[in-house]
mmCIF file of C-alpha atoms and ligand atoms in Angstrom:
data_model
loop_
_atom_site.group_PDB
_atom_site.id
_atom_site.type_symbol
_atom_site.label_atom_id
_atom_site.label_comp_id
_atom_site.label_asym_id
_atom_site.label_seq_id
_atom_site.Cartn_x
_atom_site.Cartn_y
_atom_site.Cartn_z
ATOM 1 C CA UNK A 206 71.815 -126.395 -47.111
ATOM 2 C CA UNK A 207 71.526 -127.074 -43.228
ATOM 3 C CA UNK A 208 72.104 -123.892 -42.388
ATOM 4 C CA UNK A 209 69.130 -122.560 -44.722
ATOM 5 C CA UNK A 210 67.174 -125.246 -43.749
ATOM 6 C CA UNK A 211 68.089 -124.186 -40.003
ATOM 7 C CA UNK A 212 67.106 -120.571 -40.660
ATOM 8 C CA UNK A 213 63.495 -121.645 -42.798
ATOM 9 C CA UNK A 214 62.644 -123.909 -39.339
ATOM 10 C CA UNK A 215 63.359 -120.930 -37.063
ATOM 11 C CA UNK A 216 61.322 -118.484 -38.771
ATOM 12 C CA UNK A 217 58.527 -120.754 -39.305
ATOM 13 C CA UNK A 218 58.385 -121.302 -35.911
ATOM 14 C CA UNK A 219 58.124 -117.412 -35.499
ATOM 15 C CA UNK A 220 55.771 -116.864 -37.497
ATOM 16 C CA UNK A 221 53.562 -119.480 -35.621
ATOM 17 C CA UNK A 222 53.978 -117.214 -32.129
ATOM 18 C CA UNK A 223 53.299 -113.724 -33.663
ATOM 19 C CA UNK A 224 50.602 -115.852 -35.183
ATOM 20 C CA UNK A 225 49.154 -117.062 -31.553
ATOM 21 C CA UNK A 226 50.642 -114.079 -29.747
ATOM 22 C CA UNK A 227 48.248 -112.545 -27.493
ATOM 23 C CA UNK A 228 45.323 -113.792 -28.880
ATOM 24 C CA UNK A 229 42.930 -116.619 -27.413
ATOM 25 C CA UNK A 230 45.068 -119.740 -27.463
ATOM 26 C CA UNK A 231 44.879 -123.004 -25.232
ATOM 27 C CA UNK A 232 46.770 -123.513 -22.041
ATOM 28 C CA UNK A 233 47.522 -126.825 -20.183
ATOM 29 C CA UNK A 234 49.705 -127.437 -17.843
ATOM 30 C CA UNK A 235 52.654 -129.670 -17.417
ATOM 31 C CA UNK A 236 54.549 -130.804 -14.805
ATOM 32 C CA UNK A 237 55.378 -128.382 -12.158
ATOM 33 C CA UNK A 238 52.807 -125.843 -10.573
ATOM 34 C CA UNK A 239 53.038 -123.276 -13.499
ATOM 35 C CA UNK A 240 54.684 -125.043 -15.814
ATOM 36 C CA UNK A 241 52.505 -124.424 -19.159
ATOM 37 C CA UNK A 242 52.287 -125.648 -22.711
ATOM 38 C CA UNK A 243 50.069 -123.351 -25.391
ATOM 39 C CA UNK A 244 48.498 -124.247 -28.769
ATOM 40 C CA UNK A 245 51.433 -121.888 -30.267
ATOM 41 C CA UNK A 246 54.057 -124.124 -28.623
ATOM 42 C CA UNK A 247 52.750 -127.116 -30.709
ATOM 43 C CA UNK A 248 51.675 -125.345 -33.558
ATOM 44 C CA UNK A 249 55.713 -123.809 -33.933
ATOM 45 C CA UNK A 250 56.650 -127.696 -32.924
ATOM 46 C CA UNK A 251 55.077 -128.652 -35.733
ATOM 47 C CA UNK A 252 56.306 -125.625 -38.264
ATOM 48 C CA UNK A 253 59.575 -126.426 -37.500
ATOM 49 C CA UNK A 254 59.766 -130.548 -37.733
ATOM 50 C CA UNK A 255 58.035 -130.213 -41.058
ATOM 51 C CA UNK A 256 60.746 -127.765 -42.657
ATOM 52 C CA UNK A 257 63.327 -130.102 -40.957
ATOM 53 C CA UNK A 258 61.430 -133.526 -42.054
ATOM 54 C CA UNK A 259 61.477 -131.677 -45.936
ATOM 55 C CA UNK A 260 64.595 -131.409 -46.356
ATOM 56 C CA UNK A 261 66.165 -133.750 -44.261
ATOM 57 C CA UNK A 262 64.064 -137.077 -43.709
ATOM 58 C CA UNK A 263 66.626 -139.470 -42.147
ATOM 59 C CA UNK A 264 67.791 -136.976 -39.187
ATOM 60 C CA UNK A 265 66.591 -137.589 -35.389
ATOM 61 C CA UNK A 266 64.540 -135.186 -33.635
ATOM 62 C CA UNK A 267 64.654 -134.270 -30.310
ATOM 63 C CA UNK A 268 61.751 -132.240 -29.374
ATOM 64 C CA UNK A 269 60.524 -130.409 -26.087
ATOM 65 C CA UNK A 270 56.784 -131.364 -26.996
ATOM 66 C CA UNK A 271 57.030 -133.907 -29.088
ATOM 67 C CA UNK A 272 59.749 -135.954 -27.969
ATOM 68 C CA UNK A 273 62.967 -137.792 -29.389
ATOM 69 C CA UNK A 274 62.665 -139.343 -32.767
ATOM 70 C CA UNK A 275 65.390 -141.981 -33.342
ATOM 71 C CA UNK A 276 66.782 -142.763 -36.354
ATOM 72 C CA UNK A 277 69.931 -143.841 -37.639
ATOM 73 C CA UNK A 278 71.908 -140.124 -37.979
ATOM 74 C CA UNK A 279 74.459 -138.788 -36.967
ATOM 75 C CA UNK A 280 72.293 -135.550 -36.794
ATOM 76 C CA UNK A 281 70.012 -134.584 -34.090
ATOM 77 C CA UNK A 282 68.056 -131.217 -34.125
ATOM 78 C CA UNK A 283 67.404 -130.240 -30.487
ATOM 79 C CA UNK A 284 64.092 -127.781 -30.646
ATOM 80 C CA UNK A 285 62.902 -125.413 -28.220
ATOM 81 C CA UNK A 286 59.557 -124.377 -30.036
ATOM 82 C CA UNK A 287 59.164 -121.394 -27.542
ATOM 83 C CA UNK A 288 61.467 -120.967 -24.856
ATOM 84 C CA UNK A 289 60.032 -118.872 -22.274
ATOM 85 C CA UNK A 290 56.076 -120.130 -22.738
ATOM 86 C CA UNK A 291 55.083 -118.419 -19.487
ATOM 87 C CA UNK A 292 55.938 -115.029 -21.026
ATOM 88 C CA UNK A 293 54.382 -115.832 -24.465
ATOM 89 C CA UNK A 294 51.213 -117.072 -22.352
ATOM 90 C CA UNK A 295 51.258 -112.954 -20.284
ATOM 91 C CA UNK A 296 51.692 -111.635 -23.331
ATOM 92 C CA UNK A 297 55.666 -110.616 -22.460
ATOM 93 C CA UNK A 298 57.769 -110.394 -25.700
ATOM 94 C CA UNK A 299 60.599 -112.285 -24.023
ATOM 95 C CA UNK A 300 60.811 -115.705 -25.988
ATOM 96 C CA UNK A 301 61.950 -116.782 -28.900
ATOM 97 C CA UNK A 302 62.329 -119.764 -30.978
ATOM 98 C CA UNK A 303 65.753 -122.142 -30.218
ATOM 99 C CA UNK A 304 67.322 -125.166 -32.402
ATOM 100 C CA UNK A 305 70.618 -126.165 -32.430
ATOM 101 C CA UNK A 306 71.977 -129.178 -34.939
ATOM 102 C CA UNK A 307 73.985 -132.063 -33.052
ATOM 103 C CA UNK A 308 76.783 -133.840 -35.440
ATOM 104 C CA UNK A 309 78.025 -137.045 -33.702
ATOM 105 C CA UNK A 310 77.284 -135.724 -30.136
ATOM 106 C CA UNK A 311 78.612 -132.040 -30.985
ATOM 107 C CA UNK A 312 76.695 -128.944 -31.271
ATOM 108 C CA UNK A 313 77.620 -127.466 -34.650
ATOM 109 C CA UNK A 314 75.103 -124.957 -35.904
ATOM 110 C CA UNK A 315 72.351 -122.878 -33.371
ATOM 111 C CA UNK A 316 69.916 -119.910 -34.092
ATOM 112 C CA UNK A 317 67.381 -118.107 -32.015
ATOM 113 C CA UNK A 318 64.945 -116.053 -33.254
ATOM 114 C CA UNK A 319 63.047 -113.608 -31.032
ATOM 115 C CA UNK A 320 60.301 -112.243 -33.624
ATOM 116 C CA UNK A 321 59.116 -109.365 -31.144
ATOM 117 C CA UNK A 322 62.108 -107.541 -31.263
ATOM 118 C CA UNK A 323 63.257 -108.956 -34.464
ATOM 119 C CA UNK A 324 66.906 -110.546 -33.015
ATOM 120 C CA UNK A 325 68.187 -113.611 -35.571
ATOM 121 C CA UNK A 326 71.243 -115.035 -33.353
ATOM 122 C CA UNK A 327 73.317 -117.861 -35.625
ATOM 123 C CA UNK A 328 76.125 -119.477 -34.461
ATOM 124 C CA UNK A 329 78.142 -122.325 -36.526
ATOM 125 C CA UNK A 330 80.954 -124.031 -34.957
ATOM 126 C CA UNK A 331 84.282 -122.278 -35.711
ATOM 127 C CA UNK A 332 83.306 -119.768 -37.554
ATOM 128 C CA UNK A 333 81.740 -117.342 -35.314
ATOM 129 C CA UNK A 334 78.256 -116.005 -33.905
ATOM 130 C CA UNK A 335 76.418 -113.147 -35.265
ATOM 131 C CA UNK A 336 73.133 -110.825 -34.215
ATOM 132 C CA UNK A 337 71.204 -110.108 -37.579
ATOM 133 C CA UNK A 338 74.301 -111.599 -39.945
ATOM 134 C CA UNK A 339 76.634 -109.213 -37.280
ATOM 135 C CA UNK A 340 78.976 -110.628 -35.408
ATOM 136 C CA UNK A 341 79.018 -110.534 -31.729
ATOM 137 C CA UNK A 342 81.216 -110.625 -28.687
ATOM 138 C CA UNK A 343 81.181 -111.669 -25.315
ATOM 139 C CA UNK A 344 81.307 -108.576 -22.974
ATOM 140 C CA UNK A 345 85.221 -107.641 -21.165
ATOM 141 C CA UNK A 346 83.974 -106.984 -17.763
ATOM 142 C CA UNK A 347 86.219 -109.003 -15.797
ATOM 143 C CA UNK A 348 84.919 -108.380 -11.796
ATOM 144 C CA UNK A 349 82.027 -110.358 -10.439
ATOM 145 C CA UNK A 350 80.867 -107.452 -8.389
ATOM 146 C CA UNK A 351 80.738 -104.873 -11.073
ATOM 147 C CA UNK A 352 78.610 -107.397 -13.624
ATOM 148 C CA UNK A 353 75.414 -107.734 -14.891
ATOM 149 C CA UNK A 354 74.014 -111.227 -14.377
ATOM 150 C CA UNK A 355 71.028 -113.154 -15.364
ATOM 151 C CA UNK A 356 69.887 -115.991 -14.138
ATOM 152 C CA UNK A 357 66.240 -118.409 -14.399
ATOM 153 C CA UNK A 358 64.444 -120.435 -11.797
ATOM 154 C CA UNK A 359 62.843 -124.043 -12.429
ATOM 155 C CA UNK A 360 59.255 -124.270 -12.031
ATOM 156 C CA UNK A 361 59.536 -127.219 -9.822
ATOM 157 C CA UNK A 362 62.062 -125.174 -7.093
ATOM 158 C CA UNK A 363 65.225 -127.316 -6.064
ATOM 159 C CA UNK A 364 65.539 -127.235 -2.124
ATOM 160 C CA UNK A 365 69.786 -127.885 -2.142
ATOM 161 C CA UNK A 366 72.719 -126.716 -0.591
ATOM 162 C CA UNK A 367 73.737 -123.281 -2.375
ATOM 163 C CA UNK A 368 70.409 -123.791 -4.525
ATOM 164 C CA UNK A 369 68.940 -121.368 -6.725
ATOM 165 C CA UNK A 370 67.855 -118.594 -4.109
ATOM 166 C CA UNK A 371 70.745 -118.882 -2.016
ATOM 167 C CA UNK A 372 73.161 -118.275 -5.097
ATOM 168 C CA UNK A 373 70.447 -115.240 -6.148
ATOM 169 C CA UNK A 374 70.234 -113.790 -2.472
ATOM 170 C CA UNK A 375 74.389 -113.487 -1.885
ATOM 171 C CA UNK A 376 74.235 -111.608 -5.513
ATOM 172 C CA UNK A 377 71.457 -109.479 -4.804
ATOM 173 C CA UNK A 378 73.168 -108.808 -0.810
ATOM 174 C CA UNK A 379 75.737 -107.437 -2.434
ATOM 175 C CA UNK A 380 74.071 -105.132 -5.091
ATOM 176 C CA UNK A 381 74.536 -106.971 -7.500
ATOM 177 C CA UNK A 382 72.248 -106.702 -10.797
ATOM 178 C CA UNK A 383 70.659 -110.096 -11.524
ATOM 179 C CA UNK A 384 67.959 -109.902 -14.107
ATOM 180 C CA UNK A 385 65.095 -112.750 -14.478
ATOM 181 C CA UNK A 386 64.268 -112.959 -18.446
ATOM 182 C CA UNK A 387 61.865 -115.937 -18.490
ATOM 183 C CA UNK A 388 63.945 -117.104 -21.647
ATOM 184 C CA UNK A 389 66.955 -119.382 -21.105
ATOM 185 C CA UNK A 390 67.821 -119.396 -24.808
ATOM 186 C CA UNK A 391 67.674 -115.471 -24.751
ATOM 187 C CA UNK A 392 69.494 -115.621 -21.588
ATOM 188 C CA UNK A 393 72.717 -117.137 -23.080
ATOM 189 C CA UNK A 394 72.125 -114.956 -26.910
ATOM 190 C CA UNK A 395 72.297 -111.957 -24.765
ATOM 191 C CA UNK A 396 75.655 -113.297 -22.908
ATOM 192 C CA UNK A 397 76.748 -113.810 -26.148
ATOM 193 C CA UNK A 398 76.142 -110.235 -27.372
ATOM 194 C CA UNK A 399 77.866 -108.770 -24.397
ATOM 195 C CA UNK A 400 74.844 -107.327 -22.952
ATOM 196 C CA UNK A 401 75.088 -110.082 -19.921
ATOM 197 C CA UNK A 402 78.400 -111.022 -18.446
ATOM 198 C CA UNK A 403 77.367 -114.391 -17.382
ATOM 199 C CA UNK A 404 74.346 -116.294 -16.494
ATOM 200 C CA UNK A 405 73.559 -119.473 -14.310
ATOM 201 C CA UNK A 406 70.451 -121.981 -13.828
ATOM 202 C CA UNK A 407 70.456 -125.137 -12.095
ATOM 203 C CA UNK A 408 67.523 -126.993 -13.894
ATOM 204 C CA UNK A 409 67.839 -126.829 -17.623
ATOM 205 C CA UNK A 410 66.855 -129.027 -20.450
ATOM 206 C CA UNK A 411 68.971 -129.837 -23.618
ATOM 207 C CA UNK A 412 66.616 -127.625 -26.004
ATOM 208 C CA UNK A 413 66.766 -124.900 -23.288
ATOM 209 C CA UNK A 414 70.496 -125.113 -23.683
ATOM 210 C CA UNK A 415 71.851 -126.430 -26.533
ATOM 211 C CA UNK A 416 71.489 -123.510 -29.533
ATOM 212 C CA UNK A 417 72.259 -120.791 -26.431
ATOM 213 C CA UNK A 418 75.810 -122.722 -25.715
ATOM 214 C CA UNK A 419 77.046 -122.578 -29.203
ATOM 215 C CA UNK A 420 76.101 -119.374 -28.938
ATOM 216 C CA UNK A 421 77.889 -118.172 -25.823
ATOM 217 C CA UNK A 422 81.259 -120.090 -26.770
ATOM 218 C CA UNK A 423 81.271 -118.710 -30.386
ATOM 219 C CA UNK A 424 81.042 -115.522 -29.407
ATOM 220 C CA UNK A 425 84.225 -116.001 -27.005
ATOM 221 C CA UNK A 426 82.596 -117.239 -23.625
ATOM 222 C CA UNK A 427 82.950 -120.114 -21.908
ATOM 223 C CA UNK A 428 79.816 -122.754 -20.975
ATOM 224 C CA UNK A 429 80.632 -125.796 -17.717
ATOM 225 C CA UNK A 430 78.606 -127.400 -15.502
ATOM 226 C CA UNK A 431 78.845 -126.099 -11.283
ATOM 227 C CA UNK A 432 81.889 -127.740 -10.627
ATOM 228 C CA UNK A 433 83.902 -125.830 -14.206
ATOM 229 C CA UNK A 434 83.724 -129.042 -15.863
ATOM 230 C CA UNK A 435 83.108 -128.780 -20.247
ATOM 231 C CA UNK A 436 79.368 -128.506 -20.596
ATOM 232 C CA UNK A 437 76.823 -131.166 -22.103
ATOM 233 C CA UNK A 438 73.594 -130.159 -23.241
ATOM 234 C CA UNK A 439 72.555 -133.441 -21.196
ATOM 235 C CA UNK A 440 73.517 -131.982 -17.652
ATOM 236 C CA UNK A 441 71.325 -129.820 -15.854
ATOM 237 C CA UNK A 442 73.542 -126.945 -14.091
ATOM 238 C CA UNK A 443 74.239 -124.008 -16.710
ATOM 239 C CA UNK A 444 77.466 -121.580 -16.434
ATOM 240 C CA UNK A 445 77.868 -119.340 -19.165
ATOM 241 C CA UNK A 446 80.130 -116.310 -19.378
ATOM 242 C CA UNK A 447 82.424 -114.142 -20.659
ATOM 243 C CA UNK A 448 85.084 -115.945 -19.724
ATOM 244 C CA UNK A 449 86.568 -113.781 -17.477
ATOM 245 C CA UNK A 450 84.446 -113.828 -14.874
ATOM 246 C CA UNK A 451 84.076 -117.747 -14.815
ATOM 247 C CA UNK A 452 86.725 -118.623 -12.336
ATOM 248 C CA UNK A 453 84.861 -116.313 -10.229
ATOM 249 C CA UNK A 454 81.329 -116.887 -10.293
ATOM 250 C CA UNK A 455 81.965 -120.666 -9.850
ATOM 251 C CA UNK A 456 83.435 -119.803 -6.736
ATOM 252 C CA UNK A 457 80.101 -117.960 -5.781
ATOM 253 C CA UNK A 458 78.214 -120.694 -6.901
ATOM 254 C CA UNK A 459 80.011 -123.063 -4.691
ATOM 255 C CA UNK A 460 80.694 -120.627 -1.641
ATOM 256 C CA UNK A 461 84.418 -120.238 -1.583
ATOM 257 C CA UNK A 462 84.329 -116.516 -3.219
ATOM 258 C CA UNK A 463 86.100 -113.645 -1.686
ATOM 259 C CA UNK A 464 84.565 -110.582 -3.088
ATOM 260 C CA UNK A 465 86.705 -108.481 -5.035
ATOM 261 C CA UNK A 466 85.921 -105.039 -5.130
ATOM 262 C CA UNK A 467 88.575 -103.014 -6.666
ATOM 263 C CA UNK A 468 87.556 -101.082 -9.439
ATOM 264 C CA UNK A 469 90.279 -102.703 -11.766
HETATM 265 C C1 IPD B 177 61.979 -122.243 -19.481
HETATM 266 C C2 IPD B 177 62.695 -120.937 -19.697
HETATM 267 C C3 IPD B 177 63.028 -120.294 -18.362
HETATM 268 C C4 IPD B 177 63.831 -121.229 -17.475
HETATM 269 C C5 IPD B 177 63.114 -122.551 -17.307
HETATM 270 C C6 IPD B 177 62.817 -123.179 -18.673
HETATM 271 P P1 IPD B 177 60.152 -122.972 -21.328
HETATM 272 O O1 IPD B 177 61.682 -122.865 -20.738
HETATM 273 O O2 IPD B 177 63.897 -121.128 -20.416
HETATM 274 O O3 IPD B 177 63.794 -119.140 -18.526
HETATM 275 O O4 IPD B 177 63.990 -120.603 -16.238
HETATM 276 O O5 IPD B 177 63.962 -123.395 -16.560
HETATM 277 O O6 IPD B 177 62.131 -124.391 -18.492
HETATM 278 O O7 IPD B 177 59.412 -123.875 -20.405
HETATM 279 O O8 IPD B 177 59.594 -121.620 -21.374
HETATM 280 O O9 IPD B 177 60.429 -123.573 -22.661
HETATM 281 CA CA1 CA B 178 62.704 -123.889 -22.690
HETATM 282 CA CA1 CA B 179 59.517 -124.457 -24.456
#
């Protein structure tokens, strides 16, 4: 029942961006110099809390656009209605629609749903995480300097020690890839699915985070904060990878790496 109730939310708040996609919807802006909201993004808000509200009156809400609402649950559904709005608002397929479920402060059920290329990612606490009812694995790479990273960049940029463009320029120096999706949730599905080995941001937001996590650690990855530390979807600083790289890349991200370059 949650879980169908999980999947009905996602895709109804799908078929509100294909709805809105490229066509002539309204733009304001929120905080941040480019940070946009669009008619779709409340319209799929909306979608999605009434298939939720349905079936399950009594459970809290925690919203990107609309906010938190508190009741007395133990459930909380943490909704991204699109991640990656400033895509959706060029007309860029890259964004999709995140929720993950919360039971007593754990995340126990995620999906993202990506209706441009048509990618359903589910993930359920112990049991696994799966592309289009597939399962899927983190990748095996297990050398910083032979992976392919992703990584995101708040709108508001963070002027700090190691901050998000030195961390992205000692990459890059050393060739590096480092792809910039516009999608944090897709970010972390795509770790998930092995086609990323890890990915880092230093500014994100539970429903940027949360469904992408359960993702990442079903699918055999690990998820901490900067310093390695377990990962709350309430903390800003986002490591996610395969696993074997993690040791690693937190050393990069707090400049004590030595480069490894052997092939092996
Ligand atoms: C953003 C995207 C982007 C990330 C930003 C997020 P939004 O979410 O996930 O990739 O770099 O930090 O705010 O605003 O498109 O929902
Ligand atoms: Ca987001
Ligand atoms: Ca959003």
């Amino acid at each position: 029942m949650l879980k169908n109730t999980l999947c009905e939310a996602v895709l109804a708040g799908g078929r509100e961006i294909l709805r809105f996609f490229q066509s002539d919807f309204a733009i304001r802006h929120k905080e941040g110099i480019n940070n946009l909201v669009t008619e779709a993004d409340h319209a799929s808000e909306k979608a999605i809390i009434d298939v939720i509200r349905r079936n399950y009156p009594d459970h809290q809400i925690l919203g990107e656009e609309s906010g938190e609402i508190i009741q007395d649950s133990r459930y909380k559904w943490i909704i991204d209605p699109i991640d990656g709005t400033v895509n959706f608002a060029n007309g860029i397929p890259i964004h999709c629609v995140s929720i993950a479920i919360e039971y007593e402060k754990e995340i126990i059920m995620a999906a993202v749903y990506n209706p441009h290329l048509n990618e359903f990612f589910f993930a359920e606490k112990g049991k696994g995480a799966f592309l289009n009812d597939k399962p899927i694995r983190v990748s095996n790479q297990n050398k910083v300097i032979h992976s392919c990273l992703v990584t995101g960049f708040p709108y508001t940029y963070i002027n700090m020690p190691n901050g998000p463009l030195e961390i992205f320029a000692k990459l890059v120096r050393k060739g590096i890839p480092v792809r910039r999706l516009g999608s944090a949730a897709i970010d972390l599905c795509w770790v998930a699915a092995g086609r990323f080995d890890g990915f880092y941001e230093h500014k994100l937001e539970p429903w940027d985070s949360a469904a992408g996590f359960l993702m990442v650690t079903e699918a055999g990855g690990k998820v901490t904060d900067h310093q390695g530390n377990p990962f709350s979807v309430y903390q800003h600083f986002v490591l996610a990878t395969n696993g074997k790289i993690h040791d690693e890349m937190l050393d990069v991200i707090n400049n004590k790496n030595q480069w490894h370059e052997s092939p092996n």
